[in-house]
XYZ file of C-alpha atoms in Angstrom:
174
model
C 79.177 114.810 115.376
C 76.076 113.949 113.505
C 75.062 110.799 111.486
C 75.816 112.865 108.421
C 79.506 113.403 109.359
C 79.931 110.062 110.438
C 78.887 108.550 107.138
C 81.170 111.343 105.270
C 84.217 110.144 107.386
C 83.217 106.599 106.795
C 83.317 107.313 103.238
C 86.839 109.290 103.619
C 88.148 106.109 104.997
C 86.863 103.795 102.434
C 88.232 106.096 99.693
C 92.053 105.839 102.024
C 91.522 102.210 102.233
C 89.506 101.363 99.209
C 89.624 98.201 97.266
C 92.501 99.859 94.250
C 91.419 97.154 90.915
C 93.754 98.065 88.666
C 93.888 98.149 84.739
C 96.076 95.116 83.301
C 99.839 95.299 83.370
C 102.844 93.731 83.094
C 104.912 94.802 85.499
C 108.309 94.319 85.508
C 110.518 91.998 87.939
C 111.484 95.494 90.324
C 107.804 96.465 90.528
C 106.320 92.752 91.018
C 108.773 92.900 93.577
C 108.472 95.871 95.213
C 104.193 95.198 95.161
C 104.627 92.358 96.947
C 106.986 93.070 99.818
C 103.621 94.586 101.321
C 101.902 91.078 101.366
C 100.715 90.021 104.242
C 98.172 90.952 107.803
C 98.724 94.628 108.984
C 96.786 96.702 111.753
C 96.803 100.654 112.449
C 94.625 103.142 114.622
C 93.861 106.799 114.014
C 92.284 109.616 115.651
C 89.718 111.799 113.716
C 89.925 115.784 114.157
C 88.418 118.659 113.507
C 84.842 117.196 114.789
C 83.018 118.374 118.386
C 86.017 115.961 119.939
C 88.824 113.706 118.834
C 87.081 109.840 118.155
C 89.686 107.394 117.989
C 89.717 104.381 115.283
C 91.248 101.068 114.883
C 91.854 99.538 111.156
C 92.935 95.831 109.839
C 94.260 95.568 106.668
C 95.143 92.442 104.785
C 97.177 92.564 101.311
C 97.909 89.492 99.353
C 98.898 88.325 95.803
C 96.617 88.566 93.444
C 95.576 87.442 89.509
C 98.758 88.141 87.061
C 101.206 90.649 88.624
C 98.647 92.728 90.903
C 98.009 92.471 94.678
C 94.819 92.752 96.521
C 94.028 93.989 99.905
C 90.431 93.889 101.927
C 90.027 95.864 105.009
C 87.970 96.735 108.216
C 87.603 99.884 110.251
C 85.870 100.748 113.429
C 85.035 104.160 113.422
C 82.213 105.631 115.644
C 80.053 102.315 115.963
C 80.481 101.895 112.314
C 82.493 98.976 110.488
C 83.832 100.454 107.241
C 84.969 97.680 104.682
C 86.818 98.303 101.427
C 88.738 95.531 99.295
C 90.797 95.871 95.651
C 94.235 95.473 93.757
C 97.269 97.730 93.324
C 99.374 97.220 89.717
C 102.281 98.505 87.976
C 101.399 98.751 84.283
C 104.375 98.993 82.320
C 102.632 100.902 79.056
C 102.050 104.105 81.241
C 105.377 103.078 83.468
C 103.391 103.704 86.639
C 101.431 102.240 89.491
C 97.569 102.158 89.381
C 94.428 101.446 91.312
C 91.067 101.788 91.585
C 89.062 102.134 94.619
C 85.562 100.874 96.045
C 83.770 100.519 99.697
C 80.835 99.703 101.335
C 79.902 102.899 101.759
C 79.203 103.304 98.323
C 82.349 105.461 97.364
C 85.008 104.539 94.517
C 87.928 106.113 92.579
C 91.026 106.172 90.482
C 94.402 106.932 91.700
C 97.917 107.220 90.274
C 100.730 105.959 92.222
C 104.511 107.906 92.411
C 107.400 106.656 93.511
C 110.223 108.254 94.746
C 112.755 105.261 95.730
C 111.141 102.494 98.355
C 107.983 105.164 98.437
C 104.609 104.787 96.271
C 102.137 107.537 97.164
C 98.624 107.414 95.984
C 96.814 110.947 96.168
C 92.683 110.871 95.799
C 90.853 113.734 95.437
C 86.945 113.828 95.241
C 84.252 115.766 95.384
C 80.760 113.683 96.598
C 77.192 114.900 97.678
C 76.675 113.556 100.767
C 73.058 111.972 102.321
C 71.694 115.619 103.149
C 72.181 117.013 99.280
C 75.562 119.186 100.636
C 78.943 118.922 98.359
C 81.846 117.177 100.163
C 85.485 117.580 99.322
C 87.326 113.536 99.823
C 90.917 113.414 99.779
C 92.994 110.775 100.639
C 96.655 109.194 100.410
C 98.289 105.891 100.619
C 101.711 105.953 101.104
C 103.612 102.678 100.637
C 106.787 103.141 102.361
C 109.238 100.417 103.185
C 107.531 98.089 105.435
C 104.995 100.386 106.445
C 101.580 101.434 105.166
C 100.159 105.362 105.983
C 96.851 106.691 105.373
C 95.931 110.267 105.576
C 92.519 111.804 104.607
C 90.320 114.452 105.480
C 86.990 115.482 104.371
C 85.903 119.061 103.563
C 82.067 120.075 104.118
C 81.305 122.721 101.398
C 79.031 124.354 102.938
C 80.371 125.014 106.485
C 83.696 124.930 105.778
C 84.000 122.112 108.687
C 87.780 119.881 107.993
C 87.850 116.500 109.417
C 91.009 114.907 109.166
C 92.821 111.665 110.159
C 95.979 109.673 109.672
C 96.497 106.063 110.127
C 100.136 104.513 110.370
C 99.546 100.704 109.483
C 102.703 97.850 110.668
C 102.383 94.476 110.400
């Protein structure tokens, strides 16, 4: 896989991890609540496909309470002799009735994102579209699923011009 790819993934994972720093809100007792049942250290590994071979991944992830009704969450991956960091804060705003975030990462990639939810599930969906280091479009998608006490991460990365997929999930537990 070359150092091109590699960056691209890095960047896929910093947009599935990425620091959320969401508008103000005011979220109500049920969301407050529901935000921070996720408080706390969590860990998760992944395997990246659709490269020359499967490269496995480990991930730390730590969430705590933040300013107001929000929480905030830094994290670390290991991906290919690369450390990937991202850090933010997930909210419930209460004029739009939903979750939000916005996203950030040391590798220089950073988004919005909506969050559902569909009972003890909120699911984040990210979709960009980035040049990478050689000039080429790149497809990013990710999603973060909160889901009772557990944390999942999918993303994949689509290279324009080749066509190439590269896709990973990460399950995170505490």
């Amino acid at each position: 896989m070359t150092k091109l790819r590699l960056h691209a993934v890095a960047s896929i994972a910093a947009l599935a991890l990425a620091g959320l720093m969401a508008a103000p809100a005011q979220a109500g007792p049920a969301e407050l609540e529901l935000l921070t049942s996720y408080i706390g250290r969590w860990s998760g590994a992944g395997v990246l496909v659709g490269g020359e071979s499967p490269e496995s991944f480990r991930c730390r992830l730590t969430v705590a309470k933040g300013n107001l009704e929000k929480i905030n969450y830094s994290g670390r991956c290991t991906l290919i002799n690369m450390n990937l960091s991202v850090a933010g804060t997930i909210a419930y705003n209460d004029a739009s009735r939903r979750y939000q975030a916005v996203m950030s990462s040391n590798a220089g990639f950073t988004g919005q994102a909506v969050g559902l939810r569909r009972g003890n599930e909120i699911s984040f969906d990210l979709s960009e579209r980035q040049v990478d280091r050689g000039g080429n479009d790149v497809r990013i998608g990710s999603r973060i699923r909160l889901i009772g006490d557990s944390i999942t991460v999918d993303f994949e990365v689509e290279f324009n011009q080749s066509g190439e997929v590269l896709t990973a999930t990460v399950p995170f537990s505490r």
